[in-house]
Amino acid sequence: LLFRSTDLEKYVKEVDDRKQNLLLINKADLLTRKQRIIWAKYLLSRNISFTFFSAAKANEILEKQEELGEDYVEEKDDDDDEYNGSEEEITELDGEKVDKEILDKIKILKIEQLESLFLEKAPSNPLLPPLPGQESLLQIGLVGYPNVGKSSTINALVGAKKVSVSSTPGKTKHFQTIKLSNRVVLCDCPGLVFPNFAYNKGELVCNGVLPIDQLRDYIGPSTLVAERIPKYFLEAVYAIHIQTKSVEEGGNGEVPTAQELLVAYARARGYMTQGFGAADESRASRYILKDYVNGKLLYINSPPHMD
C-alpha cells in the first residue's frame, strides 16, 4: 500500500469527475494464487479499482514471439498448472467459498486484456474536445514511484503493437507521450518520490524506490531484511552460517541483527575492508539488498491487520 497514493486519486477526481483511477499491481507473478485472493478481497472491500499485471512476464512473452516467429506456441500459465486439482481446491480458501468476482479479479492480465481494460474503464465521451478533423484521443497516464515498472508496462503495450511507435517528447524532457493506436495515447511520467512521514528511508530502499548504490546508511534497510526473511532461509540461499547471540547474551535469538547477517555474508564471500581486514558490511549489504529488491529473497506484505 506504500505505492498507492490516495491524495493523487482524490486530486484526479477533483480535476474532472469523469476521470478514472486504476491501481495496476505489477510484479504480480511473484504472488501465489492464495495471496492474490487475499489481496483482492481486501481491495474490493475498500472499493479500490485494481488489476494484476506482470510487465516482466509480458515482455518475456514478446521476446519469445519475436525470436520464434510463427513457431511460437503460447505456454499454459504455471498458475493454472499449480492448481489443477479439483474444482473445490481452486474455489475455496480456508474452507470458505471464493466468489466468482474475486476469481475473475485475481487473473494476471495479458497485454491485450490490459489494453481492452483501459478502453473499458475510460470515460465514453472524450474529456478534451478533439482538434478539427481529428478523432478524439483517449489519454492514459502512468504515475508511480521509480522502479515500479511504468516504462516496462508501456514497452509491453507498445511491443505488442505491430505499428511504428512514435515517441513525442512532451513539455518537459522526461515526460513523454507514446501513441499506442489512433485512439489511445500513453503518458509516461518520471518516477516521483514524495516526502512521506509514515515510512522511513529503509522502507523505501527495500521497496526499490531509492537507489541502492548511492546508499549511505545500510543498517536500516538491512535490519528490515534480517527481520522479514527467516534466518534458515537466508542461510540456505547464501550457504552461510549466521551466528546470532541468544536472548541471555542480549541478542534476538532466532532473528539475526543486520550486523550479524552482513558479517556472515561478507566473511563467506571474502569481502574485507582494507587495513584492519574487518568484514566489509557495506559491500555485503548492497548485494543482499539487491537480491531483496529483485525478488530473490521474496517477501510479500499482507493486507493491514492481517498476519
PDB file of C-alpha atoms in Angstrom:
ATOM      1  CA  LEU A   1       0.000   0.000   0.000  1.00  0.00           C
ATOM      2  CA  LEU A   2       3.036   2.249   0.213  1.00  0.00           C
ATOM      3  CA  PHE A   3       2.745   2.608  -3.579  1.00  0.00           C
ATOM      4  CA  ARG A   4      -0.876   3.745  -3.613  1.00  0.00           C
ATOM      5  CA  SER A   5      -1.394   7.493  -3.328  1.00  0.00           C
ATOM      6  CA  THR A   6      -4.895   8.282  -2.066  1.00  0.00           C
ATOM      7  CA  ASP A   7      -4.179  12.011  -2.449  1.00  0.00           C
ATOM      8  CA  LEU A   8      -3.455  11.521  -6.136  1.00  0.00           C
ATOM      9  CA  GLU A   9      -6.732   9.626  -6.583  1.00  0.00           C
ATOM     10  CA  LYS A  10      -8.673  12.415  -4.865  1.00  0.00           C
ATOM     11  CA  TYR A  11      -6.901  15.046  -6.965  1.00  0.00           C
ATOM     12  CA  VAL A  12      -7.727  13.216 -10.222  1.00  0.00           C
ATOM     13  CA  LYS A  13     -11.417  13.224  -9.284  1.00  0.00           C
ATOM     14  CA  GLU A  14     -11.261  16.917  -8.335  1.00  0.00           C
ATOM     15  CA  VAL A  15      -9.779  17.834 -11.726  1.00  0.00           C
ATOM     16  CA  ASP A  16     -12.577  16.048 -13.573  1.00  0.00           C
ATOM     17  CA  ASP A  17     -15.092  13.688 -12.046  1.00  0.00           C
ATOM     18  CA  ARG A  18     -15.235  11.611 -15.243  1.00  0.00           C
ATOM     19  CA  LYS A  19     -11.566  10.626 -14.984  1.00  0.00           C
ATOM     20  CA  GLN A  20     -10.931   7.103 -13.706  1.00  0.00           C
ATOM     21  CA  ASN A  21      -8.276   5.702 -11.368  1.00  0.00           C
ATOM     22  CA  LEU A  22      -6.932   2.180 -11.777  1.00  0.00           C
ATOM     23  CA  LEU A  23      -4.402   0.595  -9.427  1.00  0.00           C
ATOM     24  CA  LEU A  24      -2.179  -1.567 -11.644  1.00  0.00           C
ATOM     25  CA  ILE A  25      -0.465  -4.126  -9.404  1.00  0.00           C
ATOM     26  CA  ASN A  26       2.688  -5.000 -11.302  1.00  0.00           C
ATOM     27  CA  LYS A  27       5.087  -7.871 -10.478  1.00  0.00           C
ATOM     28  CA  ALA A  28       2.003  -9.939  -9.568  1.00  0.00           C
ATOM     29  CA  ASP A  29       3.740 -13.098 -10.816  1.00  0.00           C
ATOM     30  CA  LEU A  30       5.646 -13.076  -7.514  1.00  0.00           C
ATOM     31  CA  LEU A  31       2.405 -13.671  -5.594  1.00  0.00           C
ATOM     32  CA  THR A  32       0.832 -17.083  -5.168  1.00  0.00           C
ATOM     33  CA  ARG A  33      -2.804 -17.545  -6.115  1.00  0.00           C
ATOM     34  CA  LYS A  34      -3.819 -17.614  -2.442  1.00  0.00           C
ATOM     35  CA  GLN A  35      -2.006 -14.332  -1.751  1.00  0.00           C
ATOM     36  CA  ARG A  36      -3.733 -12.715  -4.727  1.00  0.00           C
ATOM     37  CA  ILE A  37      -7.139 -13.869  -3.431  1.00  0.00           C
ATOM     38  CA  ILE A  38      -6.434 -12.337  -0.004  1.00  0.00           C
ATOM     39  CA  TRP A  39      -5.318  -9.037  -1.538  1.00  0.00           C
ATOM     40  CA  ALA A  40      -8.257  -8.990  -3.968  1.00  0.00           C
ATOM     41  CA  LYS A  41     -10.692  -9.405  -1.068  1.00  0.00           C
ATOM     42  CA  TYR A  42      -9.079  -6.508   0.785  1.00  0.00           C
ATOM     43  CA  LEU A  43      -9.039  -4.167  -2.232  1.00  0.00           C
ATOM     44  CA  LEU A  44     -12.622  -4.992  -3.225  1.00  0.00           C
ATOM     45  CA  SER A  45     -13.801  -4.370   0.337  1.00  0.00           C
ATOM     46  CA  ARG A  46     -12.259  -0.877   0.085  1.00  0.00           C
ATOM     47  CA  ASN A  47     -13.836  -0.214  -3.355  1.00  0.00           C
ATOM     48  CA  ILE A  48     -10.400   0.200  -4.939  1.00  0.00           C
ATOM     49  CA  SER A  49     -10.405  -0.450  -8.672  1.00  0.00           C
ATOM     50  CA  PHE A  50      -7.356  -2.640  -9.377  1.00  0.00           C
ATOM     51  CA  THR A  51      -5.910  -5.283 -11.658  1.00  0.00           C
ATOM     52  CA  PHE A  52      -2.931  -7.661 -11.509  1.00  0.00           C
ATOM     53  CA  PHE A  53      -0.217  -7.485 -14.157  1.00  0.00           C
ATOM     54  CA  SER A  54       3.358  -8.565 -14.744  1.00  0.00           C
ATOM     55  CA  ALA A  55       5.342  -6.397 -17.143  1.00  0.00           C
ATOM     56  CA  ALA A  56       8.394  -8.677 -16.897  1.00  0.00           C
ATOM     57  CA  LYS A  57       6.356 -11.732 -17.887  1.00  0.00           C
ATOM     58  CA  ALA A  58       4.646  -9.812 -20.705  1.00  0.00           C
ATOM     59  CA  ASN A  59       7.976  -8.610 -22.119  1.00  0.00           C
ATOM     60  CA  GLU A  60       9.386 -12.150 -21.829  1.00  0.00           C
ATOM     61  CA  ILE A  61       6.500 -13.482 -23.977  1.00  0.00           C
ATOM     62  CA  LEU A  62       7.098 -10.719 -26.550  1.00  0.00           C
ATOM     63  CA  GLU A  63      10.783 -11.631 -26.796  1.00  0.00           C
ATOM     64  CA  LYS A  64       9.901 -15.291 -27.348  1.00  0.00           C
ATOM     65  CA  GLN A  65       7.357 -14.331 -30.019  1.00  0.00           C
ATOM     66  CA  GLU A  66       9.977 -12.260 -31.856  1.00  0.00           C
ATOM     67  CA  GLU A  67      12.590 -14.998 -31.569  1.00  0.00           C
ATOM     68  CA  LEU A  68      10.380 -17.922 -32.672  1.00  0.00           C
ATOM     69  CA  GLY A  69       8.043 -16.059 -35.039  1.00  0.00           C
ATOM     70  CA  GLU A  70       5.298 -18.352 -36.282  1.00  0.00           C
ATOM     71  CA  ASP A  71       6.614 -21.333 -34.276  1.00  0.00           C
ATOM     72  CA  TYR A  72       5.640 -19.617 -31.036  1.00  0.00           C
ATOM     73  CA  VAL A  73       3.067 -21.573 -29.048  1.00  0.00           C
ATOM     74  CA  GLU A  74       1.510 -19.858 -26.072  1.00  0.00           C
ATOM     75  CA  GLU A  75       2.529 -21.675 -22.917  1.00  0.00           C
ATOM     76  CA  LYS A  76      -0.002 -22.637 -20.333  1.00  0.00           C
ATOM     77  CA  ASP A  77       0.121 -20.480 -17.252  1.00  0.00           C
ATOM     78  CA  ASP A  78       2.171 -22.052 -14.438  1.00  0.00           C
ATOM     79  CA  ASP A  79      -0.503 -20.655 -12.251  1.00  0.00           C
ATOM     80  CA  ASP A  80      -3.113 -22.922 -13.794  1.00  0.00           C
ATOM     81  CA  ASP A  81      -0.866 -25.974 -13.558  1.00  0.00           C
ATOM     82  CA  GLU A  82      -0.228 -25.319  -9.910  1.00  0.00           C
ATOM     83  CA  TYR A  83      -3.914 -25.601  -9.158  1.00  0.00           C
ATOM     84  CA  ASN A  84      -5.011 -28.348 -11.494  1.00  0.00           C
ATOM     85  CA  GLY A  85      -6.585 -30.138  -8.585  1.00  0.00           C
ATOM     86  CA  SER A  86     -10.315 -30.479  -8.084  1.00  0.00           C
ATOM     87  CA  GLU A  87     -12.659 -27.514  -8.532  1.00  0.00           C
ATOM     88  CA  GLU A  88     -13.104 -27.265  -4.744  1.00  0.00           C
ATOM     89  CA  GLU A  89      -9.403 -26.576  -4.252  1.00  0.00           C
ATOM     90  CA  ILE A  90      -9.490 -23.682  -6.664  1.00  0.00           C
ATOM     91  CA  THR A  91     -12.696 -22.088  -5.451  1.00  0.00           C
ATOM     92  CA  GLU A  92     -12.104 -22.465  -1.709  1.00  0.00           C
ATOM     93  CA  LEU A  93      -9.775 -20.662   0.668  1.00  0.00           C
ATOM     94  CA  ASP A  94      -9.572 -21.726   4.324  1.00  0.00           C
ATOM     95  CA  GLY A  95     -12.864 -23.592   3.969  1.00  0.00           C
ATOM     96  CA  GLU A  96     -14.738 -20.571   2.601  1.00  0.00           C
ATOM     97  CA  LYS A  97     -16.035 -20.383  -0.950  1.00  0.00           C
ATOM     98  CA  VAL A  98     -14.328 -17.736  -3.072  1.00  0.00           C
ATOM     99  CA  ASP A  99     -16.711 -15.556  -5.102  1.00  0.00           C
ATOM    100  CA  LYS A 100     -16.562 -15.706  -8.860  1.00  0.00           C
ATOM    101  CA  GLU A 101     -15.910 -11.937  -8.874  1.00  0.00           C
ATOM    102  CA  ILE A 102     -12.693 -12.483  -6.909  1.00  0.00           C
ATOM    103  CA  LEU A 103     -11.602 -15.407  -9.102  1.00  0.00           C
ATOM    104  CA  ASP A 104     -12.019 -13.142 -12.141  1.00  0.00           C
ATOM    105  CA  LYS A 105     -10.040 -10.339 -10.489  1.00  0.00           C
ATOM    106  CA  ILE A 106      -7.018 -12.456  -9.494  1.00  0.00           C
ATOM    107  CA  LYS A 107      -6.043 -13.326 -13.065  1.00  0.00           C
ATOM    108  CA  ILE A 108      -2.757 -11.784 -14.182  1.00  0.00           C
ATOM    109  CA  LEU A 109      -3.765  -9.928 -17.323  1.00  0.00           C
ATOM    110  CA  LYS A 110      -2.126 -10.475 -20.688  1.00  0.00           C
ATOM    111  CA  ILE A 111      -1.165  -7.431 -22.773  1.00  0.00           C
ATOM    112  CA  GLU A 112      -4.264  -7.464 -24.984  1.00  0.00           C
ATOM    113  CA  GLN A 113      -6.518  -7.834 -21.932  1.00  0.00           C
ATOM    114  CA  LEU A 114      -4.822  -4.894 -20.229  1.00  0.00           C
ATOM    115  CA  GLU A 115      -5.349  -2.714 -23.275  1.00  0.00           C
ATOM    116  CA  SER A 116      -9.040  -3.631 -23.549  1.00  0.00           C
ATOM    117  CA  LEU A 117      -9.412  -2.992 -19.795  1.00  0.00           C
ATOM    118  CA  PHE A 118      -8.024   0.530 -20.279  1.00  0.00           C
ATOM    119  CA  LEU A 119     -10.543   1.173 -23.048  1.00  0.00           C
ATOM    120  CA  GLU A 120     -13.366  -0.316 -20.988  1.00  0.00           C
ATOM    121  CA  LYS A 121     -12.563   1.805 -17.899  1.00  0.00           C
ATOM    122  CA  ALA A 122     -12.163   5.012 -19.882  1.00  0.00           C
ATOM    123  CA  PRO A 123     -14.953   7.613 -19.960  1.00  0.00           C
ATOM    124  CA  SER A 124     -17.186   7.100 -23.028  1.00  0.00           C
ATOM    125  CA  ASN A 125     -17.154  10.783 -24.011  1.00  0.00           C
ATOM    126  CA  PRO A 126     -13.804  12.495 -24.668  1.00  0.00           C
ATOM    127  CA  LEU A 127     -12.704  14.803 -21.826  1.00  0.00           C
ATOM    128  CA  LEU A 128     -10.922  17.149 -24.247  1.00  0.00           C
ATOM    129  CA  PRO A 129     -12.653  18.265 -27.442  1.00  0.00           C
ATOM    130  CA  PRO A 130     -10.707  16.863 -30.435  1.00  0.00           C
ATOM    131  CA  LEU A 131      -8.927  19.164 -32.893  1.00  0.00           C
ATOM    132  CA  PRO A 132     -10.882  19.898 -36.113  1.00  0.00           C
ATOM    133  CA  GLY A 133     -10.760  16.942 -38.496  1.00  0.00           C
ATOM    134  CA  GLN A 134      -9.206  14.591 -35.898  1.00  0.00           C
ATOM    135  CA  GLU A 135     -10.644  11.765 -33.840  1.00  0.00           C
ATOM    136  CA  SER A 136     -10.940  12.173 -30.104  1.00  0.00           C
ATOM    137  CA  LEU A 137      -7.981  10.748 -28.175  1.00  0.00           C
ATOM    138  CA  LEU A 138      -8.009   8.732 -25.002  1.00  0.00           C
ATOM    139  CA  GLN A 139      -5.079   9.620 -22.759  1.00  0.00           C
ATOM    140  CA  ILE A 140      -3.794   7.154 -20.193  1.00  0.00           C
ATOM    141  CA  GLY A 141      -1.210   8.347 -17.692  1.00  0.00           C
ATOM    142  CA  LEU A 142       1.053   6.009 -15.737  1.00  0.00           C
ATOM    143  CA  VAL A 143       2.062   7.512 -12.412  1.00  0.00           C
ATOM    144  CA  GLY A 144       4.104   5.951  -9.646  1.00  0.00           C
ATOM    145  CA  TYR A 145       7.312   5.657  -7.698  1.00  0.00           C
ATOM    146  CA  PRO A 146      10.601   4.904  -9.502  1.00  0.00           C
ATOM    147  CA  ASN A 147      11.208   1.240 -10.337  1.00  0.00           C
ATOM    148  CA  VAL A 148       7.598   0.051 -10.154  1.00  0.00           C
ATOM    149  CA  GLY A 149       7.556  -0.834 -13.848  1.00  0.00           C
ATOM    150  CA  LYS A 150       5.839   2.111 -15.563  1.00  0.00           C
ATOM    151  CA  SER A 151       8.148   2.062 -18.573  1.00  0.00           C
ATOM    152  CA  SER A 152       8.212  -1.760 -18.718  1.00  0.00           C
ATOM    153  CA  THR A 153       4.416  -1.771 -18.860  1.00  0.00           C
ATOM    154  CA  ILE A 154       4.464   0.770 -21.676  1.00  0.00           C
ATOM    155  CA  ASN A 155       7.118  -1.233 -23.540  1.00  0.00           C
ATOM    156  CA  ALA A 156       4.944  -4.333 -23.224  1.00  0.00           C
ATOM    157  CA  LEU A 157       1.880  -2.483 -24.532  1.00  0.00           C
ATOM    158  CA  VAL A 158       3.803  -0.866 -27.372  1.00  0.00           C
ATOM    159  CA  GLY A 159       5.751  -4.033 -28.228  1.00  0.00           C
ATOM    160  CA  ALA A 160       2.535  -5.964 -28.758  1.00  0.00           C
ATOM    161  CA  LYS A 161       1.597  -3.479 -31.455  1.00  0.00           C
ATOM    162  CA  LYS A 162       2.921  -4.045 -34.929  1.00  0.00           C
ATOM    163  CA  VAL A 163       2.559  -0.317 -35.717  1.00  0.00           C
ATOM    164  CA  SER A 164       5.505   2.028 -35.780  1.00  0.00           C
ATOM    165  CA  VAL A 165       5.809   3.706 -32.411  1.00  0.00           C
ATOM    166  CA  SER A 166       6.353   7.417 -32.254  1.00  0.00           C
ATOM    167  CA  SER A 167       7.524   8.879 -29.002  1.00  0.00           C
ATOM    168  CA  THR A 168       6.962  12.592 -28.746  1.00  0.00           C
ATOM    169  CA  PRO A 169       8.807  14.423 -26.021  1.00  0.00           C
ATOM    170  CA  GLY A 170       6.308  16.492 -24.061  1.00  0.00           C
ATOM    171  CA  LYS A 171       6.821  19.876 -22.408  1.00  0.00           C
ATOM    172  CA  THR A 172       9.466  18.559 -20.050  1.00  0.00           C
ATOM    173  CA  LYS A 173      12.332  16.445 -21.203  1.00  0.00           C
ATOM    174  CA  HIS A 174      11.296  13.441 -19.157  1.00  0.00           C
ATOM    175  CA  PHE A 175       7.539  13.393 -19.671  1.00  0.00           C
ATOM    176  CA  GLN A 176       6.823  11.550 -22.868  1.00  0.00           C
ATOM    177  CA  THR A 177       3.704  10.614 -24.759  1.00  0.00           C
ATOM    178  CA  ILE A 178       3.598   7.468 -26.837  1.00  0.00           C
ATOM    179  CA  LYS A 179       0.908   6.812 -29.417  1.00  0.00           C
ATOM    180  CA  LEU A 180      -0.426   3.297 -28.976  1.00  0.00           C
ATOM    181  CA  SER A 181      -3.098   3.476 -31.674  1.00  0.00           C
ATOM    182  CA  ASN A 182      -5.097   6.180 -33.445  1.00  0.00           C
ATOM    183  CA  ARG A 183      -7.314   6.464 -30.402  1.00  0.00           C
ATOM    184  CA  VAL A 184      -5.004   5.853 -27.437  1.00  0.00           C
ATOM    185  CA  VAL A 185      -2.038   7.837 -26.150  1.00  0.00           C
ATOM    186  CA  LEU A 186       0.065   6.653 -23.195  1.00  0.00           C
ATOM    187  CA  CYS A 187       1.809   9.200 -20.977  1.00  0.00           C
ATOM    188  CA  ASP A 188       4.891   8.032 -19.123  1.00  0.00           C
ATOM    189  CA  CYS A 189       5.703  10.283 -16.214  1.00  0.00           C
ATOM    190  CA  PRO A 190       9.005  10.353 -14.302  1.00  0.00           C
ATOM    191  CA  GLY A 191       9.033   8.399 -11.063  1.00  0.00           C
ATOM    192  CA  LEU A 192       8.436  10.849  -8.264  1.00  0.00           C
ATOM    193  CA  VAL A 193       9.324  10.327  -4.629  1.00  0.00           C
ATOM    194  CA  PHE A 194       7.220  12.486  -2.359  1.00  0.00           C
ATOM    195  CA  PRO A 195       8.207  13.103   1.233  1.00  0.00           C
ATOM    196  CA  ASN A 196       6.178  10.708   3.325  1.00  0.00           C
ATOM    197  CA  PHE A 197       6.224  10.758   7.089  1.00  0.00           C
ATOM    198  CA  ALA A 198       4.740   7.317   7.538  1.00  0.00           C
ATOM    199  CA  TYR A 199       7.706   5.452   6.052  1.00  0.00           C
ATOM    200  CA  ASN A 200      11.383   5.574   6.857  1.00  0.00           C
ATOM    201  CA  LYS A 201      14.197   5.576   4.339  1.00  0.00           C
ATOM    202  CA  GLY A 202      14.966   1.899   4.901  1.00  0.00           C
ATOM    203  CA  GLU A 203      11.443   1.015   3.831  1.00  0.00           C
ATOM    204  CA  LEU A 204      11.875   2.985   0.585  1.00  0.00           C
ATOM    205  CA  VAL A 205      15.223   1.308  -0.147  1.00  0.00           C
ATOM    206  CA  CYS A 206      13.721  -2.163   0.403  1.00  0.00           C
ATOM    207  CA  ASN A 207      10.877  -1.302  -1.937  1.00  0.00           C
ATOM    208  CA  GLY A 208      13.317  -0.382  -4.698  1.00  0.00           C
ATOM    209  CA  VAL A 209      12.326   3.288  -4.672  1.00  0.00           C
ATOM    210  CA  LEU A 210      15.724   4.685  -3.659  1.00  0.00           C
ATOM    211  CA  PRO A 211      18.890   3.557  -5.465  1.00  0.00           C
ATOM    212  CA  ILE A 212      20.989   1.052  -3.506  1.00  0.00           C
ATOM    213  CA  ASP A 213      24.345   2.094  -4.971  1.00  0.00           C
ATOM    214  CA  GLN A 214      24.066   5.591  -3.521  1.00  0.00           C
ATOM    215  CA  LEU A 215      23.118   4.328  -0.087  1.00  0.00           C
ATOM    216  CA  ARG A 216      24.967   5.725   2.941  1.00  0.00           C
ATOM    217  CA  ASP A 217      23.026   4.207   5.835  1.00  0.00           C
ATOM    218  CA  TYR A 218      22.859   0.499   5.053  1.00  0.00           C
ATOM    219  CA  ILE A 219      21.991  -0.702   8.568  1.00  0.00           C
ATOM    220  CA  GLY A 220      18.345   0.496   8.442  1.00  0.00           C
ATOM    221  CA  PRO A 221      17.289  -1.409   5.300  1.00  0.00           C
ATOM    222  CA  SER A 222      19.464  -4.434   6.178  1.00  0.00           C
ATOM    223  CA  THR A 223      17.699  -4.670   9.545  1.00  0.00           C
ATOM    224  CA  LEU A 224      14.346  -4.875   7.745  1.00  0.00           C
ATOM    225  CA  VAL A 225      15.646  -7.712   5.545  1.00  0.00           C
ATOM    226  CA  ALA A 226      17.013  -9.608   8.554  1.00  0.00           C
ATOM    227  CA  GLU A 227      13.670  -9.262  10.364  1.00  0.00           C
ATOM    228  CA  ARG A 228      11.484 -10.181   7.379  1.00  0.00           C
ATOM    229  CA  ILE A 229      13.352 -13.116   5.830  1.00  0.00           C
ATOM    230  CA  PRO A 230      13.670 -16.131   8.168  1.00  0.00           C
ATOM    231  CA  LYS A 231      17.205 -16.949   9.270  1.00  0.00           C
ATOM    232  CA  TYR A 232      17.133 -20.549   7.949  1.00  0.00           C
ATOM    233  CA  PHE A 233      16.110 -19.242   4.513  1.00  0.00           C
ATOM    234  CA  LEU A 234      18.937 -16.683   4.372  1.00  0.00           C
ATOM    235  CA  GLU A 235      21.404 -19.392   5.374  1.00  0.00           C
ATOM    236  CA  ALA A 236      20.093 -21.758   2.703  1.00  0.00           C
ATOM    237  CA  VAL A 237      20.093 -19.194  -0.119  1.00  0.00           C
ATOM    238  CA  TYR A 238      23.593 -17.903   0.588  1.00  0.00           C
ATOM    239  CA  ALA A 239      25.105 -21.117   2.016  1.00  0.00           C
ATOM    240  CA  ILE A 240      26.313 -19.241   5.100  1.00  0.00           C
ATOM    241  CA  HIS A 241      26.006 -19.727   8.841  1.00  0.00           C
ATOM    242  CA  ILE A 242      24.748 -16.680  10.744  1.00  0.00           C
ATOM    243  CA  GLN A 243      25.982 -16.585  14.312  1.00  0.00           C
ATOM    244  CA  THR A 244      23.315 -14.976  16.483  1.00  0.00           C
ATOM    245  CA  LYS A 245      23.506 -14.120  20.145  1.00  0.00           C
ATOM    246  CA  SER A 246      20.987 -15.888  22.341  1.00  0.00           C
ATOM    247  CA  VAL A 247      18.457 -13.862  24.347  1.00  0.00           C
ATOM    248  CA  GLU A 248      20.509 -14.470  27.540  1.00  0.00           C
ATOM    249  CA  GLU A 249      23.521 -12.844  25.884  1.00  0.00           C
ATOM    250  CA  GLY A 250      21.440  -9.812  24.917  1.00  0.00           C
ATOM    251  CA  GLY A 251      20.720 -10.861  21.313  1.00  0.00           C
ATOM    252  CA  ASN A 252      17.489 -11.605  19.480  1.00  0.00           C
ATOM    253  CA  GLY A 253      17.808 -15.372  19.452  1.00  0.00           C
ATOM    254  CA  GLU A 254      16.498 -16.618  16.105  1.00  0.00           C
ATOM    255  CA  VAL A 255      16.254 -13.194  14.440  1.00  0.00           C
ATOM    256  CA  PRO A 256      19.715 -12.004  13.364  1.00  0.00           C
ATOM    257  CA  THR A 257      20.663  -8.334  13.600  1.00  0.00           C
ATOM    258  CA  ALA A 258      21.711  -6.542  10.424  1.00  0.00           C
ATOM    259  CA  GLN A 259      25.330  -6.697  11.541  1.00  0.00           C
ATOM    260  CA  GLU A 260      25.262 -10.453  12.203  1.00  0.00           C
ATOM    261  CA  LEU A 261      23.788 -11.088   8.748  1.00  0.00           C
ATOM    262  CA  LEU A 262      26.217  -8.773   6.923  1.00  0.00           C
ATOM    263  CA  VAL A 263      29.308 -10.068   8.727  1.00  0.00           C
ATOM    264  CA  ALA A 264      28.370 -13.702   7.954  1.00  0.00           C
ATOM    265  CA  TYR A 265      27.787 -12.887   4.278  1.00  0.00           C
ATOM    266  CA  ALA A 266      30.933 -10.763   3.889  1.00  0.00           C
ATOM    267  CA  ARG A 267      33.163 -13.388   5.536  1.00  0.00           C
ATOM    268  CA  ALA A 268      31.731 -16.198   3.404  1.00  0.00           C
ATOM    269  CA  ARG A 269      32.373 -14.196   0.226  1.00  0.00           C
ATOM    270  CA  GLY A 270      35.755 -12.858   1.363  1.00  0.00           C
ATOM    271  CA  TYR A 271      34.736  -9.177   1.375  1.00  0.00           C
ATOM    272  CA  MET A 272      37.167  -7.482   3.747  1.00  0.00           C
ATOM    273  CA  THR A 273      37.991  -3.831   4.348  1.00  0.00           C
ATOM    274  CA  GLN A 274      41.491  -2.570   3.687  1.00  0.00           C
ATOM    275  CA  GLY A 275      43.739  -2.025   6.638  1.00  0.00           C
ATOM    276  CA  PHE A 276      42.378  -3.971   9.580  1.00  0.00           C
ATOM    277  CA  GLY A 277      40.741  -6.659   7.438  1.00  0.00           C
ATOM    278  CA  ALA A 278      37.317  -6.461   9.072  1.00  0.00           C
ATOM    279  CA  ALA A 279      34.238  -7.749   7.223  1.00  0.00           C
ATOM    280  CA  ASP A 280      33.094  -5.229   4.577  1.00  0.00           C
ATOM    281  CA  GLU A 281      29.489  -4.830   5.723  1.00  0.00           C
ATOM    282  CA  SER A 282      28.661  -2.005   3.333  1.00  0.00           C
ATOM    283  CA  ARG A 283      29.565  -4.098   0.267  1.00  0.00           C
ATOM    284  CA  ALA A 284      27.697  -7.133   1.612  1.00  0.00           C
ATOM    285  CA  SER A 285      24.596  -5.010   2.213  1.00  0.00           C
ATOM    286  CA  ARG A 286      24.464  -3.904  -1.431  1.00  0.00           C
ATOM    287  CA  TYR A 287      24.351  -7.495  -2.697  1.00  0.00           C
ATOM    288  CA  ILE A 288      21.746  -8.580  -0.159  1.00  0.00           C
ATOM    289  CA  LEU A 289      19.515  -5.528  -0.716  1.00  0.00           C
ATOM    290  CA  LYS A 290      19.640  -6.003  -4.498  1.00  0.00           C
ATOM    291  CA  ASP A 291      18.579  -9.650  -4.079  1.00  0.00           C
ATOM    292  CA  TYR A 292      15.715  -8.470  -1.882  1.00  0.00           C
ATOM    293  CA  VAL A 293      14.541  -5.816  -4.356  1.00  0.00           C
ATOM    294  CA  ASN A 294      14.790  -8.258  -7.297  1.00  0.00           C
ATOM    295  CA  GLY A 295      12.688 -10.857  -5.512  1.00  0.00           C
ATOM    296  CA  LYS A 296      15.430 -13.449  -4.964  1.00  0.00           C
ATOM    297  CA  LEU A 297      14.727 -13.030  -1.255  1.00  0.00           C
ATOM    298  CA  LEU A 298      10.961 -12.915  -1.581  1.00  0.00           C
ATOM    299  CA  TYR A 299       8.866 -11.061   0.968  1.00  0.00           C
ATOM    300  CA  ILE A 300       5.178 -10.330   0.457  1.00  0.00           C
ATOM    301  CA  ASN A 301       3.298  -7.753   2.505  1.00  0.00           C
ATOM    302  CA  SER A 302      -0.066  -8.874   3.811  1.00  0.00           C
ATOM    303  CA  PRO A 303      -3.057  -6.508   3.889  1.00  0.00           C
ATOM    304  CA  PRO A 304      -3.271  -4.366   7.069  1.00  0.00           C
ATOM    305  CA  HIS A 305      -4.449  -6.045  10.301  1.00  0.00           C
ATOM    306  CA  MET A 306      -3.698  -9.468   8.903  1.00  0.00           C
ATOM    307  CA  ASP A 307      -0.983 -11.863   9.990  1.00  0.00           C
TER     308      ASP A 307
END
